[in-house]
Amino acid sequence: MNEVLFRVNGLSKTFGGLQAVRNVGFEVREGQIKALIGPNGAGKTTIFNLLTGVLAADSGSAEFEGRELIGLPTHRIAALGIGRTFQTSLLFDQMTVLENVMVGHHLRGRATMLTAALRILGAGREENEYRRTAMETLDRAGLADLAGRSAAELPIGQRRMVEVARALAAEPRLLMMDEPAAGLNMRETEQMAETIQQIRDSGVTVLIVEHDMSLVMSISDEILVLDQGQRLAEGPPSEIRNDRRVLSAYLGEEADGC
Ligand SMILES: Nc1ncnc2c1ncn2[C@@H]1O[C@H](COP(=O)(O)OP(=O)(O)OP(=O)(O)O)[C@@H](O)[C@H]1O
Ligand SMILES: [Mg+2]
């Protein structure tokens, strides 16, 4: 079995009186596609926010290649090799597709998304190098035709793909994807599944949050199920599919009598 790339322990987060994440721990092995699933409000996005420094954890640790991430600012975490896509697509609408992908390249150098965007908009000659590599990134993703388009013009399927390209532009070793198939039709979802597998095959480990169960079941090596901020079950798709606790968490009381 491959080595553990990412090890999370005892992660907790409370918002006011609500304990959104309760003592969650898991491991992600190098080269895996690992899924984090659970009903709405289970705490999935909060976990991503804690692991990427967007939110401060109440307690817990997250070791990435032996380095502690909890307590580091987002740009340091990104520069260590953790990429991310967002549940609600977050592209800079006033920039072109190419410029959005250039933001990703800047993240390797510890820039924040915003400082990178400002630098690109005030572009000087030093941006040429970024422009060239961003074009290559788009080309590899099959999105070269979109380079000059404004991000605001793109339909959701293309926005999601550009967001993935921007995250890959930072050359992460671990890519965290929050509902990459949200809003996509069936054909686009299948394409996204293929893209995620290609990303894994290219040597990037993937941690994915997703509600589309056929996508999750078809591409994941391992699934962690959360319910109300807690770990409910963990295992390969074949086990999770038949777990009564998981069914009942998704279906509520109805499933209890099944
Ligand atoms: N910044 C915040 N302030 C207060 N409460 C929050 C905040 N972020 C999340 N919550 C609450 O924490 C709980 C977990 O939310 P989270 O967004 O992590 O769920 P999720 O599993 O990603 O759900 P979904 O599948 O709907 O995206 C929810 O009850 C949510 O309302
Ligand atoms: Mg969420």
PDB file of C-alpha atoms and ligand atoms in Angstrom:
ATOM      1  CA  MET A   1       0.000   0.000   0.000  1.00  0.00           C
ATOM      2  CA  ASN A   2       1.209   3.525  -0.761  1.00  0.00           C
ATOM      3  CA  GLU A   3       2.496   5.864   1.901  1.00  0.00           C
ATOM      4  CA  VAL A   4       0.293   8.193   3.896  1.00  0.00           C
ATOM      5  CA  LEU A   5       0.528  11.672   2.337  1.00  0.00           C
ATOM      6  CA  PHE A   6      -1.956  13.430   4.556  1.00  0.00           C
ATOM      7  CA  ARG A   7      -2.916  12.546   8.123  1.00  0.00           C
ATOM      8  CA  VAL A   8      -5.724  14.356   9.946  1.00  0.00           C
ATOM      9  CA  ASN A   9      -6.371  13.846  13.652  1.00  0.00           C
ATOM     10  CA  GLY A  10      -8.933  15.081  16.162  1.00  0.00           C
ATOM     11  CA  LEU A  11     -10.177  17.951  14.021  1.00  0.00           C
ATOM     12  CA  SER A  12     -12.963  19.984  15.670  1.00  0.00           C
ATOM     13  CA  LYS A  13     -14.786  23.229  14.935  1.00  0.00           C
ATOM     14  CA  THR A  14     -17.685  24.929  16.710  1.00  0.00           C
ATOM     15  CA  PHE A  15     -19.716  27.837  15.316  1.00  0.00           C
ATOM     16  CA  GLY A  16     -21.510  29.471  18.249  1.00  0.00           C
ATOM     17  CA  GLY A  17     -23.431  26.583  19.792  1.00  0.00           C
ATOM     18  CA  LEU A  18     -23.111  24.322  16.749  1.00  0.00           C
ATOM     19  CA  GLN A  19     -20.392  21.705  16.685  1.00  0.00           C
ATOM     20  CA  ALA A  20     -19.880  21.491  12.919  1.00  0.00           C
ATOM     21  CA  VAL A  21     -16.857  19.134  13.052  1.00  0.00           C
ATOM     22  CA  ARG A  22     -16.337  16.716  15.929  1.00  0.00           C
ATOM     23  CA  ASN A  23     -13.036  15.007  16.449  1.00  0.00           C
ATOM     24  CA  VAL A  24     -12.596  13.901  12.845  1.00  0.00           C
ATOM     25  CA  GLY A  25      -9.549  11.937  11.754  1.00  0.00           C
ATOM     26  CA  PHE A  26      -8.576  10.218   8.515  1.00  0.00           C
ATOM     27  CA  GLU A  27      -5.642   9.444   6.264  1.00  0.00           C
ATOM     28  CA  VAL A  28      -5.106   9.976   2.567  1.00  0.00           C
ATOM     29  CA  ARG A  29      -2.552   7.751   0.868  1.00  0.00           C
ATOM     30  CA  GLU A  30      -0.379   8.872  -1.994  1.00  0.00           C
ATOM     31  CA  GLY A  31      -2.080   8.269  -5.348  1.00  0.00           C
ATOM     32  CA  GLN A  32      -5.545   7.691  -3.889  1.00  0.00           C
ATOM     33  CA  ILE A  33      -8.837   9.236  -4.796  1.00  0.00           C
ATOM     34  CA  LYS A  34     -10.459   9.591  -1.389  1.00  0.00           C
ATOM     35  CA  ALA A  35     -14.035  10.818  -1.002  1.00  0.00           C
ATOM     36  CA  LEU A  36     -15.620  12.671   1.881  1.00  0.00           C
ATOM     37  CA  ILE A  37     -19.393  12.283   1.744  1.00  0.00           C
ATOM     38  CA  GLY A  38     -22.364  12.956   4.000  1.00  0.00           C
ATOM     39  CA  PRO A  39     -25.736  14.718   4.067  1.00  0.00           C
ATOM     40  CA  ASN A  40     -26.034  18.517   3.751  1.00  0.00           C
ATOM     41  CA  GLY A  41     -24.524  20.245   6.750  1.00  0.00           C
ATOM     42  CA  ALA A  42     -22.408  17.203   7.718  1.00  0.00           C
ATOM     43  CA  GLY A  43     -19.316  19.420   7.944  1.00  0.00           C
ATOM     44  CA  LYS A  44     -17.538  18.540   4.690  1.00  0.00           C
ATOM     45  CA  THR A  45     -16.819  22.065   3.453  1.00  0.00           C
ATOM     46  CA  THR A  46     -15.912  23.139   6.982  1.00  0.00           C
ATOM     47  CA  ILE A  47     -13.261  20.391   7.040  1.00  0.00           C
ATOM     48  CA  PHE A  48     -11.846  21.673   3.726  1.00  0.00           C
ATOM     49  CA  ASN A  49     -11.813  25.205   5.159  1.00  0.00           C
ATOM     50  CA  LEU A  50      -9.973  24.029   8.281  1.00  0.00           C
ATOM     51  CA  LEU A  51      -7.434  22.065   6.237  1.00  0.00           C
ATOM     52  CA  THR A  52      -6.710  24.961   3.880  1.00  0.00           C
ATOM     53  CA  GLY A  53      -6.418  27.630   6.572  1.00  0.00           C
ATOM     54  CA  VAL A  54      -9.607  29.462   5.597  1.00  0.00           C
ATOM     55  CA  LEU A  55     -11.007  28.776   9.078  1.00  0.00           C
ATOM     56  CA  ALA A  56      -9.128  28.350  12.356  1.00  0.00           C
ATOM     57  CA  ALA A  57      -9.597  24.925  13.969  1.00  0.00           C
ATOM     58  CA  ASP A  58     -10.604  24.666  17.641  1.00  0.00           C
ATOM     59  CA  SER A  59      -8.358  21.613  17.901  1.00  0.00           C
ATOM     60  CA  GLY A  60      -6.742  18.932  15.819  1.00  0.00           C
ATOM     61  CA  SER A  61      -3.791  18.386  13.553  1.00  0.00           C
ATOM     62  CA  ALA A  62      -3.255  17.866   9.842  1.00  0.00           C
ATOM     63  CA  GLU A  63       0.117  16.590   8.736  1.00  0.00           C
ATOM     64  CA  PHE A  64       0.984  16.849   5.067  1.00  0.00           C
ATOM     65  CA  GLU A  65       4.210  15.068   4.198  1.00  0.00           C
ATOM     66  CA  GLY A  66       5.107  15.318   7.867  1.00  0.00           C
ATOM     67  CA  ARG A  67       4.439  19.081   8.120  1.00  0.00           C
ATOM     68  CA  GLU A  68       1.717  20.519  10.340  1.00  0.00           C
ATOM     69  CA  LEU A  69      -0.762  22.638   8.397  1.00  0.00           C
ATOM     70  CA  ILE A  70      -3.081  23.758  11.177  1.00  0.00           C
ATOM     71  CA  GLY A  71      -2.169  27.313  12.105  1.00  0.00           C
ATOM     72  CA  LEU A  72      -0.595  28.150   8.725  1.00  0.00           C
ATOM     73  CA  PRO A  73      -2.146  30.831   6.490  1.00  0.00           C
ATOM     74  CA  THR A  74      -3.844  29.748   3.240  1.00  0.00           C
ATOM     75  CA  HIS A  75      -1.061  30.916   0.923  1.00  0.00           C
ATOM     76  CA  ARG A  76       1.560  28.903   2.838  1.00  0.00           C
ATOM     77  CA  ILE A  77      -0.624  25.800   2.653  1.00  0.00           C
ATOM     78  CA  ALA A  78      -1.116  26.315  -1.095  1.00  0.00           C
ATOM     79  CA  ALA A  79       2.629  26.775  -1.575  1.00  0.00           C
ATOM     80  CA  LEU A  80       3.280  23.486   0.261  1.00  0.00           C
ATOM     81  CA  GLY A  81       1.406  21.666  -2.496  1.00  0.00           C
ATOM     82  CA  ILE A  82      -2.286  21.625  -1.619  1.00  0.00           C
ATOM     83  CA  GLY A  83      -4.670  22.807  -4.311  1.00  0.00           C
ATOM     84  CA  ARG A  84      -8.365  23.371  -3.968  1.00  0.00           C
ATOM     85  CA  THR A  85     -11.543  23.932  -5.941  1.00  0.00           C
ATOM     86  CA  PHE A  86     -14.664  25.427  -4.386  1.00  0.00           C
ATOM     87  CA  GLN A  87     -18.267  24.316  -3.920  1.00  0.00           C
ATOM     88  CA  THR A  88     -19.418  27.594  -5.443  1.00  0.00           C
ATOM     89  CA  SER A  89     -17.219  28.216  -8.461  1.00  0.00           C
ATOM     90  CA  LEU A  90     -14.808  31.017  -7.587  1.00  0.00           C
ATOM     91  CA  LEU A  91     -13.322  32.464 -10.749  1.00  0.00           C
ATOM     92  CA  PHE A  92     -12.467  36.122 -11.204  1.00  0.00           C
ATOM     93  CA  ASP A  93     -15.263  37.161 -13.555  1.00  0.00           C
ATOM     94  CA  GLN A  94     -13.551  40.340 -14.709  1.00  0.00           C
ATOM     95  CA  MET A  95     -10.539  38.359 -15.935  1.00  0.00           C
ATOM     96  CA  THR A  96     -10.054  36.075 -18.909  1.00  0.00           C
ATOM     97  CA  VAL A  97      -9.780  32.314 -18.604  1.00  0.00           C
ATOM     98  CA  LEU A  98      -6.030  32.555 -19.240  1.00  0.00           C
ATOM     99  CA  GLU A  99      -5.593  35.173 -16.505  1.00  0.00           C
ATOM    100  CA  ASN A 100      -7.564  33.038 -14.058  1.00  0.00           C
ATOM    101  CA  VAL A 101      -5.206  30.134 -14.709  1.00  0.00           C
ATOM    102  CA  MET A 102      -2.236  32.494 -14.266  1.00  0.00           C
ATOM    103  CA  VAL A 103      -3.539  33.119 -10.729  1.00  0.00           C
ATOM    104  CA  GLY A 104      -2.962  29.418 -10.092  1.00  0.00           C
ATOM    105  CA  HIS A 105       0.657  29.650 -11.225  1.00  0.00           C
ATOM    106  CA  HIS A 106       1.230  32.532  -8.812  1.00  0.00           C
ATOM    107  CA  LEU A 107       0.019  30.434  -5.849  1.00  0.00           C
ATOM    108  CA  ARG A 108       3.208  28.378  -5.983  1.00  0.00           C
ATOM    109  CA  GLY A 109       5.122  31.500  -5.002  1.00  0.00           C
ATOM    110  CA  ARG A 110       3.081  32.078  -1.842  1.00  0.00           C
ATOM    111  CA  ALA A 111       0.892  34.795  -3.338  1.00  0.00           C
ATOM    112  CA  THR A 112      -2.718  34.879  -2.191  1.00  0.00           C
ATOM    113  CA  MET A 113      -5.418  34.591  -4.855  1.00  0.00           C
ATOM    114  CA  LEU A 114      -6.168  38.274  -4.537  1.00  0.00           C
ATOM    115  CA  THR A 115      -2.605  39.594  -4.691  1.00  0.00           C
ATOM    116  CA  ALA A 116      -2.020  37.314  -7.680  1.00  0.00           C
ATOM    117  CA  ALA A 117      -5.107  38.690  -9.443  1.00  0.00           C
ATOM    118  CA  LEU A 118      -4.052  42.277  -8.772  1.00  0.00           C
ATOM    119  CA  ARG A 119      -0.560  41.592 -10.056  1.00  0.00           C
ATOM    120  CA  ILE A 120      -1.933  40.087 -13.264  1.00  0.00           C
ATOM    121  CA  LEU A 121      -4.374  42.932 -13.852  1.00  0.00           C
ATOM    122  CA  GLY A 122      -1.549  45.455 -13.487  1.00  0.00           C
ATOM    123  CA  ALA A 123       0.515  43.212 -15.735  1.00  0.00           C
ATOM    124  CA  GLY A 124       4.032  44.022 -16.739  1.00  0.00           C
ATOM    125  CA  ARG A 125       6.473  42.132 -18.932  1.00  0.00           C
ATOM    126  CA  GLU A 126       7.331  39.685 -16.156  1.00  0.00           C
ATOM    127  CA  GLU A 127       3.901  38.177 -16.688  1.00  0.00           C
ATOM    128  CA  ASN A 128       4.919  36.752 -20.064  1.00  0.00           C
ATOM    129  CA  GLU A 129       6.431  33.684 -18.485  1.00  0.00           C
ATOM    130  CA  TYR A 130       3.236  33.027 -16.502  1.00  0.00           C
ATOM    131  CA  ARG A 131       1.169  33.629 -19.616  1.00  0.00           C
ATOM    132  CA  ARG A 132       3.104  30.986 -21.524  1.00  0.00           C
ATOM    133  CA  THR A 133       2.886  28.347 -18.783  1.00  0.00           C
ATOM    134  CA  ALA A 134      -0.798  29.121 -18.189  1.00  0.00           C
ATOM    135  CA  MET A 135      -1.434  28.596 -21.899  1.00  0.00           C
ATOM    136  CA  GLU A 136       0.300  25.217 -21.675  1.00  0.00           C
ATOM    137  CA  THR A 137      -1.852  24.295 -18.676  1.00  0.00           C
ATOM    138  CA  LEU A 138      -5.012  25.201 -20.606  1.00  0.00           C
ATOM    139  CA  ASP A 139      -3.785  23.267 -23.602  1.00  0.00           C
ATOM    140  CA  ARG A 140      -3.201  20.126 -21.518  1.00  0.00           C
ATOM    141  CA  ALA A 141      -6.703  20.484 -20.072  1.00  0.00           C
ATOM    142  CA  GLY A 142      -8.177  20.770 -23.588  1.00  0.00           C
ATOM    143  CA  LEU A 143      -9.344  24.307 -22.824  1.00  0.00           C
ATOM    144  CA  ALA A 144      -6.991  26.318 -25.069  1.00  0.00           C
ATOM    145  CA  ASP A 145      -9.919  27.607 -27.153  1.00  0.00           C
ATOM    146  CA  LEU A 146     -11.304  29.389 -24.104  1.00  0.00           C
ATOM    147  CA  ALA A 147      -8.109  31.284 -23.227  1.00  0.00           C
ATOM    148  CA  GLY A 148      -9.274  34.745 -24.304  1.00  0.00           C
ATOM    149  CA  ARG A 149     -12.864  34.425 -23.126  1.00  0.00           C
ATOM    150  CA  SER A 150     -14.059  36.345 -20.111  1.00  0.00           C
ATOM    151  CA  ALA A 151     -14.702  33.973 -17.180  1.00  0.00           C
ATOM    152  CA  ALA A 152     -18.084  35.650 -16.679  1.00  0.00           C
ATOM    153  CA  GLU A 153     -19.295  34.372 -20.064  1.00  0.00           C
ATOM    154  CA  LEU A 154     -18.703  30.693 -19.390  1.00  0.00           C
ATOM    155  CA  PRO A 155     -21.450  28.172 -18.684  1.00  0.00           C
ATOM    156  CA  ILE A 156     -21.098  26.259 -15.417  1.00  0.00           C
ATOM    157  CA  GLY A 157     -19.540  23.136 -16.975  1.00  0.00           C
ATOM    158  CA  GLN A 158     -16.667  25.126 -18.455  1.00  0.00           C
ATOM    159  CA  ARG A 159     -16.278  27.226 -15.306  1.00  0.00           C
ATOM    160  CA  ARG A 160     -15.753  24.064 -13.274  1.00  0.00           C
ATOM    161  CA  MET A 161     -13.127  22.804 -15.727  1.00  0.00           C
ATOM    162  CA  VAL A 162     -11.286  26.140 -15.691  1.00  0.00           C
ATOM    163  CA  GLU A 163     -11.322  26.071 -11.903  1.00  0.00           C
ATOM    164  CA  VAL A 164      -9.694  22.645 -11.987  1.00  0.00           C
ATOM    165  CA  ALA A 165      -7.085  23.935 -14.452  1.00  0.00           C
ATOM    166  CA  ARG A 166      -6.334  26.897 -12.169  1.00  0.00           C
ATOM    167  CA  ALA A 167      -5.826  24.565  -9.195  1.00  0.00           C
ATOM    168  CA  LEU A 168      -3.529  22.311 -11.261  1.00  0.00           C
ATOM    169  CA  ALA A 169      -1.532  25.325 -12.427  1.00  0.00           C
ATOM    170  CA  ALA A 170      -0.142  25.578  -8.893  1.00  0.00           C
ATOM    171  CA  GLU A 171       1.223  22.026  -9.337  1.00  0.00           C
ATOM    172  CA  PRO A 172      -0.289  20.571  -6.164  1.00  0.00           C
ATOM    173  CA  ARG A 173       0.565  17.129  -4.792  1.00  0.00           C
ATOM    174  CA  LEU A 174      -2.883  16.949  -3.187  1.00  0.00           C
ATOM    175  CA  LEU A 175      -5.979  18.399  -4.841  1.00  0.00           C
ATOM    176  CA  MET A 176      -9.054  18.976  -2.679  1.00  0.00           C
ATOM    177  CA  MET A 177     -12.238  19.305  -4.732  1.00  0.00           C
ATOM    178  CA  ASP A 178     -15.498  20.479  -3.145  1.00  0.00           C
ATOM    179  CA  GLU A 179     -18.431  19.208  -5.222  1.00  0.00           C
ATOM    180  CA  PRO A 180     -16.778  19.455  -8.658  1.00  0.00           C
ATOM    181  CA  ALA A 181     -19.882  18.014 -10.336  1.00  0.00           C
ATOM    182  CA  ALA A 182     -22.397  20.387  -8.721  1.00  0.00           C
ATOM    183  CA  GLY A 183     -24.548  21.940 -11.440  1.00  0.00           C
ATOM    184  CA  LEU A 184     -23.158  19.692 -14.182  1.00  0.00           C
ATOM    185  CA  ASN A 185     -25.322  17.601 -16.496  1.00  0.00           C
ATOM    186  CA  MET A 186     -24.766  13.875 -16.915  1.00  0.00           C
ATOM    187  CA  ARG A 187     -22.336  14.170 -19.802  1.00  0.00           C
ATOM    188  CA  GLU A 188     -20.313  16.877 -18.043  1.00  0.00           C
ATOM    189  CA  THR A 189     -20.290  14.791 -14.851  1.00  0.00           C
ATOM    190  CA  GLU A 190     -18.840  11.831 -16.764  1.00  0.00           C
ATOM    191  CA  GLN A 191     -16.226  14.129 -18.248  1.00  0.00           C
ATOM    192  CA  MET A 192     -15.371  15.441 -14.779  1.00  0.00           C
ATOM    193  CA  ALA A 193     -15.009  11.842 -13.517  1.00  0.00           C
ATOM    194  CA  GLU A 194     -12.559  11.166 -16.341  1.00  0.00           C
ATOM    195  CA  THR A 195     -10.658  14.369 -15.608  1.00  0.00           C
ATOM    196  CA  ILE A 196     -10.333  13.469 -11.910  1.00  0.00           C
ATOM    197  CA  GLN A 197      -8.984  10.031 -12.802  1.00  0.00           C
ATOM    198  CA  GLN A 198      -6.493  11.580 -15.211  1.00  0.00           C
ATOM    199  CA  ILE A 199      -5.367  13.964 -12.484  1.00  0.00           C
ATOM    200  CA  ARG A 200      -4.780  11.008 -10.173  1.00  0.00           C
ATOM    201  CA  ASP A 201      -2.968   9.109 -12.921  1.00  0.00           C
ATOM    202  CA  SER A 202      -0.701  12.114 -13.427  1.00  0.00           C
ATOM    203  CA  GLY A 203       0.521  11.671  -9.844  1.00  0.00           C
ATOM    204  CA  VAL A 204      -1.742  14.076  -7.931  1.00  0.00           C
ATOM    205  CA  THR A 205      -3.575  12.643  -4.914  1.00  0.00           C
ATOM    206  CA  VAL A 206      -7.242  13.654  -4.758  1.00  0.00           C
ATOM    207  CA  LEU A 207      -9.580  14.344  -1.827  1.00  0.00           C
ATOM    208  CA  ILE A 208     -13.084  14.934  -3.119  1.00  0.00           C
ATOM    209  CA  VAL A 209     -16.373  16.032  -1.556  1.00  0.00           C
ATOM    210  CA  GLU A 210     -19.287  15.120  -3.797  1.00  0.00           C
ATOM    211  CA  HIS A 211     -23.017  14.400  -3.611  1.00  0.00           C
ATOM    212  CA  ASP A 212     -23.218  12.567  -6.940  1.00  0.00           C
ATOM    213  CA  MET A 213     -23.068   8.998  -5.658  1.00  0.00           C
ATOM    214  CA  SER A 214     -22.488   7.332  -9.005  1.00  0.00           C
ATOM    215  CA  LEU A 215     -19.438   9.560  -9.503  1.00  0.00           C
ATOM    216  CA  VAL A 216     -18.160   8.887  -5.977  1.00  0.00           C
ATOM    217  CA  MET A 217     -18.729   5.135  -6.183  1.00  0.00           C
ATOM    218  CA  SER A 218     -17.095   4.810  -9.600  1.00  0.00           C
ATOM    219  CA  ILE A 219     -13.850   6.694  -8.989  1.00  0.00           C
ATOM    220  CA  SER A 220     -13.048   6.539  -5.251  1.00  0.00           C
ATOM    221  CA  ASP A 221     -10.554   4.159  -3.723  1.00  0.00           C
ATOM    222  CA  GLU A 222     -11.890   4.871  -0.263  1.00  0.00           C
ATOM    223  CA  ILE A 223     -14.817   6.804   1.207  1.00  0.00           C
ATOM    224  CA  LEU A 224     -15.198   8.535   4.561  1.00  0.00           C
ATOM    225  CA  VAL A 225     -18.801   9.184   5.566  1.00  0.00           C
ATOM    226  CA  LEU A 226     -19.609  12.072   7.882  1.00  0.00           C
ATOM    227  CA  ASP A 227     -22.866  12.776   9.651  1.00  0.00           C
ATOM    228  CA  GLN A 228     -23.460  15.795  11.869  1.00  0.00           C
ATOM    229  CA  GLY A 229     -19.772  16.552  12.005  1.00  0.00           C
ATOM    230  CA  GLN A 230     -18.770  13.034  13.019  1.00  0.00           C
ATOM    231  CA  ARG A 231     -17.147  10.139  11.269  1.00  0.00           C
ATOM    232  CA  LEU A 232     -19.848   7.564  10.586  1.00  0.00           C
ATOM    233  CA  ALA A 233     -18.097   4.985   8.402  1.00  0.00           C
ATOM    234  CA  GLU A 234     -15.009   4.540   6.272  1.00  0.00           C
ATOM    235  CA  GLY A 235     -14.090   1.977   3.647  1.00  0.00           C
ATOM    236  CA  PRO A 236     -14.023   1.087  -0.046  1.00  0.00           C
ATOM    237  CA  PRO A 237     -17.125   1.874  -2.177  1.00  0.00           C
ATOM    238  CA  SER A 238     -18.278  -1.780  -2.067  1.00  0.00           C
ATOM    239  CA  GLU A 239     -18.558  -1.600   1.743  1.00  0.00           C
ATOM    240  CA  ILE A 240     -19.994   1.898   2.011  1.00  0.00           C
ATOM    241  CA  ARG A 241     -22.683   1.143  -0.573  1.00  0.00           C
ATOM    242  CA  ASN A 242     -24.113  -1.579   1.674  1.00  0.00           C
ATOM    243  CA  ASP A 243     -23.653   0.097   5.050  1.00  0.00           C
ATOM    244  CA  ARG A 244     -27.033   0.466   6.801  1.00  0.00           C
ATOM    245  CA  ARG A 245     -25.804   3.377   8.963  1.00  0.00           C
ATOM    246  CA  VAL A 246     -24.880   5.290   5.831  1.00  0.00           C
ATOM    247  CA  LEU A 247     -28.244   4.611   4.199  1.00  0.00           C
ATOM    248  CA  SER A 248     -30.077   5.731   7.268  1.00  0.00           C
ATOM    249  CA  ALA A 249     -27.991   8.920   7.594  1.00  0.00           C
ATOM    250  CA  TYR A 250     -28.965   9.833   4.037  1.00  0.00           C
ATOM    251  CA  LEU A 251     -32.574   8.740   4.157  1.00  0.00           C
ATOM    252  CA  GLY A 252     -33.347   9.484   7.801  1.00  0.00           C
ATOM    253  CA  GLU A 253     -35.967   7.511   9.704  1.00  0.00           C
ATOM    254  CA  GLU A 254     -37.421   5.975   6.543  1.00  0.00           C
ATOM    255  CA  ALA A 255     -34.464   3.678   6.129  1.00  0.00           C
ATOM    256  CA  ASP A 256     -34.514   2.403   9.695  1.00  0.00           C
ATOM    257  CA  GLY A 257     -37.237  -0.146   8.959  1.00  0.00           C
ATOM    258  CA  CYS A 258     -35.705  -1.390   5.698  1.00  0.00           C
TER     259      CYS A 258
HETATM  260  N1  LIG B   1     -18.992  30.246   8.797  1.00  0.00           N
HETATM  261  C1  LIG B   1     -19.983  29.589   9.418  1.00  0.00           C
HETATM  262  N2  LIG B   1     -20.642  30.145  10.461  1.00  0.00           N
HETATM  263  C2  LIG B   1     -21.622  29.479  11.101  1.00  0.00           C
HETATM  264  N3  LIG B   1     -22.038  28.249  10.801  1.00  0.00           N
HETATM  265  C3  LIG B   1     -21.425  27.633   9.755  1.00  0.00           C
HETATM  266  C4  LIG B   1     -20.375  28.274   9.022  1.00  0.00           C
HETATM  267  N4  LIG B   1     -19.951  27.420   8.054  1.00  0.00           N
HETATM  268  C5  LIG B   1     -20.704  26.319   8.184  1.00  0.00           C
HETATM  269  N5  LIG B   1     -21.593  26.433   9.195  1.00  0.00           N
HETATM  270  C6  LIG B   1     -22.533  25.396   9.652  1.00  0.00           C
HETATM  271  O1  LIG B   1     -21.773  24.229   9.930  1.00  0.00           O
HETATM  272  C7  LIG B   1     -22.457  23.060   9.490  1.00  0.00           C
HETATM  273  C8  LIG B   1     -21.608  22.326   8.484  1.00  0.00           C
HETATM  274  O2  LIG B   1     -21.573  23.074   7.287  1.00  0.00           O
HETATM  275  P1  LIG B   1     -20.753  22.641   6.006  1.00  0.00           P
HETATM  276  O3  LIG B   1     -20.865  23.741   5.026  1.00  0.00           O
HETATM  277  O4  LIG B   1     -19.404  22.221   6.416  1.00  0.00           O
HETATM  278  O5  LIG B   1     -21.571  21.370   5.528  1.00  0.00           O
HETATM  279  P2  LIG B   1     -21.389  20.475   4.211  1.00  0.00           P
HETATM  280  O6  LIG B   1     -21.228  19.072   4.675  1.00  0.00           O
HETATM  281  O7  LIG B   1     -20.360  21.043   3.337  1.00  0.00           O
HETATM  282  O8  LIG B   1     -22.844  20.622   3.552  1.00  0.00           O
HETATM  283  P3  LIG B   1     -23.284  20.699   2.007  1.00  0.00           P
HETATM  284  O9  LIG B   1     -23.306  19.285   1.512  1.00  0.00           O
HETATM  285  O10 LIG B   1     -24.656  21.295   2.056  1.00  0.00           O
HETATM  286  O11 LIG B   1     -22.301  21.560   1.283  1.00  0.00           O
HETATM  287  C9  LIG B   1     -23.792  23.537   8.937  1.00  0.00           C
HETATM  288  O12 LIG B   1     -24.759  23.427   9.962  1.00  0.00           O
HETATM  289  C10 LIG B   1     -23.530  24.988   8.581  1.00  0.00           C
HETATM  290  O13 LIG B   1     -24.711  25.748   8.662  1.00  0.00           O
HETATM  291 MG    MG B   2     -20.344  21.881   1.465  1.00  0.00          MG
END
